[in-house]
């Protein structure tokens, strides 16, 4: 042993240091770890510091209300709940001289849709619906002269709902339609009795 | 001489007439032949459609009811008709319109 060897701590000093470390660890455990990890908060430090939220159980996701489908809503106050995402549709339609066409969506009763359309010229127009139930007549919702329309619609009955547009003159007219809604299908009916189904996109696509 | 139906319709603006639905046919084109019971109309795709007409068929021009004798070869017409196909149509309305450019 030389004169420059470092002085080792005494046993008493070691014991004291170890006890202090144990007390600090115990305080940290009780004050912070138990509230955050297990929700045990004997000193109320977890509540004070907002640590209990970390140990709170994750809320369980509620399923759609019984009876709701992707097309048929369950109405809960101001909200209509569906079982799946809505669809969207963007379409450009050409109307030749004196031609007419109808463009309609299939909607269940109380199903919702928003729409926006604009024509490049004057058109006759009738926003109306045809019920699934035979014997119930068509219902017209809006026949005012328009070159554009913007609105929100709730189907008063299950059926096909949409627009009749007629070109009253000799120039070709273009109609652009944008819509979103809980509809099943979209069909274009032409004045030569042809029908064409249009593909709709889900917002989840 | 106009029938009573034609007289009544002469005072109605065309906007009051029921809008056609997707169960009717509409043929737009130029008259190529007229007989006592039929009118041949050539469409823009070149196809000629023979359409029957009768005493119930309404003829109009400029929103006014006119007699069937107003229908002449060379005129542009808009025909609203019923039938199972374009090969067997009966005209409900025949509207004489300005020629399409």
CSV table of C-alpha atoms in Angstrom, one decimal:
chain,number,residue,atom,x,y,z
A,1,UNK,CA,0.0,0.0,0.0
A,2,UNK,CA,1.4,3.4,-1.1
A,3,UNK,CA,0.8,6.9,0.4
A,4,UNK,CA,-1.3,7.8,-2.7
A,5,UNK,CA,-4.0,5.1,-2.5
A,6,UNK,CA,-7.5,6.7,-2.5
A,7,UNK,CA,-9.4,6.7,0.8
A,8,UNK,CA,-12.3,4.1,0.7
A,9,UNK,CA,-15.6,5.0,2.2
A,10,UNK,CA,-16.3,3.7,5.6
A,11,UNK,CA,-19.0,1.0,6.1
A,12,UNK,CA,-21.1,3.6,8.0
A,13,UNK,CA,-21.0,5.9,5.0
A,14,UNK,CA,-22.0,3.1,2.6
A,15,UNK,CA,-24.9,2.1,4.7
A,16,UNK,CA,-26.2,5.7,4.9
A,17,UNK,CA,-25.9,6.2,1.1
A,18,UNK,CA,-27.8,3.0,0.4
A,19,UNK,CA,-30.6,3.8,2.8
A,20,UNK,CA,-31.0,7.3,1.2
A,21,UNK,CA,-31.2,5.7,-2.3
A,22,UNK,CA,-33.8,3.2,-1.1
A,23,UNK,CA,-36.0,5.9,0.4
A,24,UNK,CA,-35.8,8.0,-2.9
A,25,UNK,CA,-36.7,5.0,-4.9
A,26,UNK,CA,-39.6,4.2,-2.6
A,27,UNK,CA,-40.9,7.8,-2.9
A,28,UNK,CA,-40.7,7.7,-6.7
A,29,UNK,CA,-42.5,4.3,-6.8
A,30,UNK,CA,-45.4,5.5,-4.6
A,31,UNK,CA,-45.7,9.0,-5.9
A,32,UNK,CA,-45.2,8.5,-9.7
A,33,UNK,CA,-44.9,4.9,-10.9
A,34,UNK,CA,-47.9,3.3,-9.1
A,35,UNK,CA,-50.4,6.0,-10.1
A,36,UNK,CA,-49.2,6.1,-13.8
A,37,UNK,CA,-48.9,2.3,-14.3
A,38,UNK,CA,-51.5,0.8,-12.0
A,39,UNK,CA,-53.8,3.6,-11.0
A,40,UNK,CA,-52.8,3.2,-7.3
A,41,UNK,CA,-52.4,6.7,-5.9
A,42,UNK,CA,-52.1,6.8,-2.1
A,43,UNK,CA,-50.4,10.2,-2.0
A,44,UNK,CA,-52.8,11.7,-4.6
A,45,UNK,CA,-49.8,12.8,-6.6
A,46,UNK,CA,-51.1,11.0,-9.7
A,47,UNK,CA,-54.4,13.0,-9.6
A,48,UNK,CA,-52.6,16.3,-9.0
A,49,UNK,CA,-50.1,15.8,-11.8
A,50,UNK,CA,-52.5,14.1,-14.2
A,51,UNK,CA,-50.6,10.8,-14.2
A,52,UNK,CA,-53.7,8.6,-13.6
A,53,UNK,CA,-54.8,9.1,-17.2
A,54,UNK,CA,-51.9,7.0,-18.3
A,55,UNK,CA,-53.2,4.0,-16.5
A,56,UNK,CA,-56.9,4.6,-17.4
A,57,UNK,CA,-58.4,1.8,-19.5
A,58,UNK,CA,-58.8,2.5,-23.2
A,59,UNK,CA,-62.5,3.1,-23.9
A,60,UNK,CA,-64.2,0.3,-25.9
A,61,UNK,CA,-65.5,1.4,-29.4
A,62,UNK,CA,-69.3,1.3,-29.6
A,63,UNK,CA,-70.7,-0.5,-32.6
A,64,UNK,CA,-73.3,1.3,-34.9
A,65,UNK,CA,-76.8,1.4,-33.4
A,66,UNK,CA,-78.9,-1.6,-34.0
A,67,UNK,CA,-80.9,-1.3,-37.2
A,68,UNK,CA,-78.4,1.0,-38.9
A,69,UNK,CA,-77.0,-0.2,-42.3
A,70,UNK,CA,-74.7,1.4,-44.8
A,71,UNK,CA,-77.8,2.9,-46.5
A,72,UNK,CA,-80.5,3.1,-43.8
A,73,UNK,CA,-79.9,5.4,-40.8
A,74,UNK,CA,-81.0,5.2,-37.2
A,75,UNK,CA,-81.9,8.8,-36.2
A,76,UNK,CA,-80.6,9.8,-32.8
A,77,UNK,CA,-81.7,13.4,-32.2
A,78,UNK,CA,-79.9,15.7,-34.8
A,79,UNK,CA,-77.7,12.8,-36.0
A,80,UNK,CA,-78.4,10.1,-38.5
A,81,UNK,CA,-76.1,7.2,-37.8
A,82,UNK,CA,-75.1,4.7,-40.5
A,83,UNK,CA,-73.1,1.5,-40.4
A,84,UNK,CA,-70.5,2.5,-43.1
A,85,UNK,CA,-69.0,5.5,-44.9
A,86,UNK,CA,-70.9,7.5,-47.4
A,87,UNK,CA,-70.3,7.6,-51.2
A,88,UNK,CA,-69.4,10.3,-53.6
A,89,UNK,CA,-70.2,11.0,-57.2
A,90,UNK,CA,-68.9,13.4,-59.8
A,91,UNK,CA,-70.4,13.4,-63.3
A,92,UNK,CA,-70.5,15.5,-66.4
A,93,UNK,CA,-73.6,15.0,-68.6
A,94,UNK,CA,-74.1,16.3,-72.2
A,95,UNK,CA,-77.6,17.3,-73.3
A,96,UNK,CA,-77.9,17.6,-77.1
A,97,UNK,CA,-80.4,19.9,-78.7
A,98,UNK,CA,-83.9,19.3,-77.3
A,99,UNK,CA,-82.8,16.2,-75.5
A,100,UNK,CA,-83.7,15.3,-71.9
A,101,UNK,CA,-82.2,13.0,-69.4
A,102,UNK,CA,-82.8,11.9,-65.8
A,103,UNK,CA,-80.1,11.2,-63.2
A,104,UNK,CA,-81.2,9.4,-60.1
A,105,UNK,CA,-79.9,7.9,-56.9
A,106,UNK,CA,-81.4,4.9,-55.0
A,107,UNK,CA,-82.0,6.0,-51.4
A,108,UNK,CA,-83.7,4.4,-48.4
A,109,UNK,CA,-86.2,6.4,-46.5
A,110,UNK,CA,-84.6,9.1,-44.4
A,111,UNK,CA,-81.2,8.6,-46.1
A,112,UNK,CA,-79.2,11.8,-46.6
A,113,UNK,CA,-77.5,13.3,-49.6
A,114,UNK,CA,-75.9,16.7,-50.4
A,115,UNK,CA,-75.6,17.9,-54.0
A,116,UNK,CA,-74.3,20.7,-56.2
A,117,UNK,CA,-75.0,21.0,-60.0
A,118,UNK,CA,-74.5,23.6,-62.6
A,119,UNK,CA,-75.6,23.8,-66.3
A,120,UNK,CA,-73.8,25.7,-69.1
A,121,UNK,CA,-77.2,27.0,-70.4
A,122,UNK,CA,-80.8,27.3,-69.5
A,123,UNK,CA,-82.5,24.0,-68.7
A,124,UNK,CA,-85.9,22.8,-67.6
A,125,UNK,CA,-85.5,20.9,-64.4
A,126,UNK,CA,-87.4,18.9,-61.9
A,127,UNK,CA,-85.9,17.4,-58.8
A,128,UNK,CA,-88.2,14.6,-57.8
A,129,UNK,CA,-88.5,11.1,-56.5
A,130,UNK,CA,-90.2,7.8,-57.5
A,131,UNK,CA,-91.1,5.5,-54.6
A,132,UNK,CA,-90.4,1.8,-54.6
A,133,UNK,CA,-94.0,1.2,-53.6
A,134,UNK,CA,-96.1,0.8,-56.8
A,135,UNK,CA,-99.2,3.0,-56.8
A,136,UNK,CA,-97.6,5.8,-54.9
A,137,UNK,CA,-97.0,8.6,-57.4
A,138,UNK,CA,-93.9,10.6,-58.1
A,139,UNK,CA,-93.2,13.5,-55.8
A,140,UNK,CA,-91.7,16.7,-57.2
A,141,UNK,CA,-89.4,18.6,-54.7
A,142,UNK,CA,-88.2,21.5,-56.9
A,143,UNK,CA,-89.3,22.6,-60.4
A,144,UNK,CA,-88.2,26.3,-60.2
A,145,UNK,CA,-86.2,27.4,-63.3
A,146,UNK,CA,-82.6,27.1,-62.4
A,147,UNK,CA,-79.1,26.9,-64.0
A,148,UNK,CA,-77.6,25.5,-60.8
A,149,UNK,CA,-78.7,23.9,-57.6
A,150,UNK,CA,-77.1,23.4,-54.2
A,151,UNK,CA,-78.8,21.5,-51.4
A,152,UNK,CA,-79.1,18.9,-48.7
A,153,UNK,CA,-81.8,16.2,-49.1
A,154,UNK,CA,-83.4,13.6,-46.9
A,155,UNK,CA,-85.4,10.9,-48.8
A,156,UNK,CA,-89.1,11.0,-47.7
A,157,UNK,CA,-89.5,7.5,-49.0
A,158,UNK,CA,-87.4,4.6,-50.3
A,159,UNK,CA,-87.0,4.9,-54.0
A,160,UNK,CA,-85.0,6.7,-56.7
A,161,UNK,CA,-84.5,10.4,-56.3
A,162,UNK,CA,-82.9,12.9,-58.6
A,163,UNK,CA,-83.2,15.2,-61.5
A,164,UNK,CA,-85.0,15.6,-64.9
A,165,UNK,CA,-83.1,18.0,-67.1
A,166,UNK,CA,-84.3,19.1,-70.5
A,167,UNK,CA,-82.4,21.2,-73.1
A,168,UNK,CA,-85.0,23.6,-74.6
A,169,UNK,CA,-82.9,24.8,-77.4
A,170,UNK,CA,-80.6,24.0,-80.3
A,171,UNK,CA,-77.2,24.2,-78.6
A,172,UNK,CA,-75.6,21.3,-76.6
A,173,UNK,CA,-75.6,21.9,-72.8
A,174,UNK,CA,-73.2,20.5,-70.2
A,175,UNK,CA,-74.3,19.7,-66.7
A,176,UNK,CA,-71.8,19.0,-63.9
A,177,UNK,CA,-73.1,17.3,-60.8
A,178,UNK,CA,-71.3,16.7,-57.5
A,179,UNK,CA,-72.9,14.8,-54.7
A,180,UNK,CA,-72.2,12.8,-51.6
A,181,UNK,CA,-74.6,10.6,-49.7
A,182,UNK,CA,-75.7,7.3,-48.4
A,183,UNK,CA,-77.0,6.1,-51.7
A,184,UNK,CA,-76.8,2.6,-53.2
A,185,UNK,CA,-76.6,3.4,-56.9
A,186,UNK,CA,-76.8,6.1,-59.6
A,187,UNK,CA,-78.5,5.6,-62.9
A,188,UNK,CA,-78.7,7.8,-66.0
A,189,UNK,CA,-81.9,7.5,-68.0
A,190,UNK,CA,-81.8,8.9,-71.6
A,191,UNK,CA,-84.6,10.0,-73.9
A,192,UNK,CA,-84.0,7.0,-76.1
A,193,UNK,CA,-84.9,4.8,-73.1
A,194,UNK,CA,-81.3,3.7,-72.5
A,195,UNK,CA,-80.1,3.3,-68.9
A,196,UNK,CA,-76.6,3.5,-67.7
A,197,UNK,CA,-75.4,2.7,-64.2
A,198,UNK,CA,-72.7,5.0,-62.8
A,199,UNK,CA,-69.9,3.9,-60.5
A,200,UNK,CA,-69.9,5.5,-57.1
A,201,UNK,CA,-66.9,5.9,-54.8
A,202,UNK,CA,-66.8,5.3,-51.1
A,203,UNK,CA,-64.9,8.0,-49.1
A,204,UNK,CA,-62.8,5.1,-47.8
A,205,UNK,CA,-61.4,4.3,-51.3
B,1,UNK,CA,-110.9,22.4,-87.4
B,2,UNK,CA,-109.1,22.0,-84.1
B,3,UNK,CA,-110.4,19.4,-81.6
B,4,UNK,CA,-111.6,20.6,-78.1
B,5,UNK,CA,-108.3,19.2,-76.6
B,6,UNK,CA,-106.3,21.2,-79.1
B,7,UNK,CA,-108.3,24.3,-78.4
B,8,UNK,CA,-107.7,23.9,-74.6
B,9,UNK,CA,-104.0,23.3,-75.1
B,10,UNK,CA,-103.7,26.3,-77.4
B,11,UNK,CA,-104.1,28.5,-74.3
B,12,UNK,CA,-101.6,26.6,-72.2
B,13,UNK,CA,-98.0,27.4,-72.1
B,14,UNK,CA,-95.9,24.4,-72.9
B,15,UNK,CA,-94.4,24.5,-69.4
B,16,UNK,CA,-97.7,23.3,-68.1
B,17,UNK,CA,-97.6,20.1,-70.1
B,18,UNK,CA,-96.4,17.2,-68.0
B,19,UNK,CA,-92.6,16.7,-68.3
B,20,UNK,CA,-91.8,13.4,-70.0
B,21,UNK,CA,-90.4,10.7,-67.8
B,22,UNK,CA,-87.9,8.0,-68.6
B,23,UNK,CA,-90.7,5.7,-69.8
B,24,UNK,CA,-91.2,7.7,-73.0
B,25,UNK,CA,-89.2,8.0,-76.2
B,26,UNK,CA,-88.0,11.3,-77.6
B,27,UNK,CA,-86.9,11.5,-81.2
B,28,UNK,CA,-85.2,14.7,-82.5
B,29,UNK,CA,-84.4,15.1,-86.2
B,30,UNK,CA,-85.5,16.2,-89.6
B,31,UNK,CA,-88.7,15.1,-91.3
B,32,UNK,CA,-88.1,13.0,-94.4
B,33,UNK,CA,-91.6,11.7,-95.1
B,34,UNK,CA,-95.1,12.5,-94.0
B,35,UNK,CA,-98.2,10.3,-94.6
B,36,UNK,CA,-101.7,10.4,-93.2
B,37,UNK,CA,-100.6,8.1,-90.3
B,38,UNK,CA,-96.8,8.3,-90.0
B,39,UNK,CA,-93.9,10.6,-90.0
B,40,UNK,CA,-90.3,9.6,-90.8
B,41,UNK,CA,-87.7,11.4,-88.8
B,42,UNK,CA,-84.0,11.2,-89.6
B,43,UNK,CA,-81.9,11.5,-86.4
B,44,UNK,CA,-78.4,13.1,-86.1
B,45,UNK,CA,-76.9,9.6,-86.2
B,46,UNK,CA,-78.5,9.1,-89.6
B,47,UNK,CA,-81.1,6.5,-88.5
B,48,UNK,CA,-84.6,7.1,-89.8
B,49,UNK,CA,-87.4,6.3,-87.4
B,50,UNK,CA,-90.9,5.8,-88.6
B,51,UNK,CA,-93.4,7.1,-86.0
B,52,UNK,CA,-97.2,6.7,-86.1
B,53,UNK,CA,-99.5,9.6,-85.3
B,54,UNK,CA,-103.3,9.9,-84.8
B,55,UNK,CA,-106.0,12.3,-83.9
B,56,UNK,CA,-104.8,12.5,-80.3
B,57,UNK,CA,-101.3,13.6,-81.4
B,58,UNK,CA,-100.7,17.3,-80.6
B,59,UNK,CA,-98.7,19.4,-83.0
B,60,UNK,CA,-97.1,22.6,-81.8
B,61,UNK,CA,-94.8,25.3,-83.1
B,62,UNK,CA,-93.6,28.3,-81.0
B,63,UNK,CA,-95.7,27.1,-78.1
B,64,UNK,CA,-98.8,27.2,-80.2
B,65,UNK,CA,-101.0,24.3,-81.3
B,66,UNK,CA,-101.0,23.9,-85.0
B,67,UNK,CA,-102.8,21.5,-87.4
B,68,UNK,CA,-101.1,18.3,-88.6
B,69,UNK,CA,-100.9,19.8,-92.1
B,70,UNK,CA,-98.1,22.1,-90.7
B,71,UNK,CA,-95.8,19.0,-90.7
B,72,UNK,CA,-93.6,19.2,-93.8
B,73,UNK,CA,-90.6,17.4,-95.1
B,74,UNK,CA,-87.4,19.2,-94.1
B,75,UNK,CA,-88.6,20.6,-90.8
B,76,UNK,CA,-86.8,19.8,-87.6
B,77,UNK,CA,-89.1,18.2,-85.0
B,78,UNK,CA,-89.0,16.9,-81.5
B,79,UNK,CA,-91.3,13.9,-81.1
B,80,UNK,CA,-92.4,12.5,-77.7
B,81,UNK,CA,-93.8,9.0,-78.2
B,82,UNK,CA,-94.7,5.9,-76.4
B,83,UNK,CA,-94.0,2.3,-77.4
B,84,UNK,CA,-91.9,-0.7,-76.6
B,85,UNK,CA,-89.1,0.2,-78.9
B,86,UNK,CA,-88.0,2.8,-81.5
B,87,UNK,CA,-89.5,0.5,-84.2
B,88,UNK,CA,-93.1,0.9,-82.9
B,89,UNK,CA,-93.7,4.4,-81.6
B,90,UNK,CA,-96.9,6.4,-81.4
B,91,UNK,CA,-96.4,10.1,-81.2
B,92,UNK,CA,-98.1,12.0,-78.3
B,93,UNK,CA,-96.5,15.4,-79.2
B,94,UNK,CA,-94.8,16.6,-82.3
B,95,UNK,CA,-93.1,19.9,-81.8
B,96,UNK,CA,-91.8,21.8,-84.8
B,97,UNK,CA,-88.5,23.6,-83.8
B,98,UNK,CA,-85.8,25.7,-85.3
B,99,UNK,CA,-83.2,23.7,-87.3
B,100,UNK,CA,-80.3,22.4,-85.3
B,101,UNK,CA,-76.9,23.7,-86.4
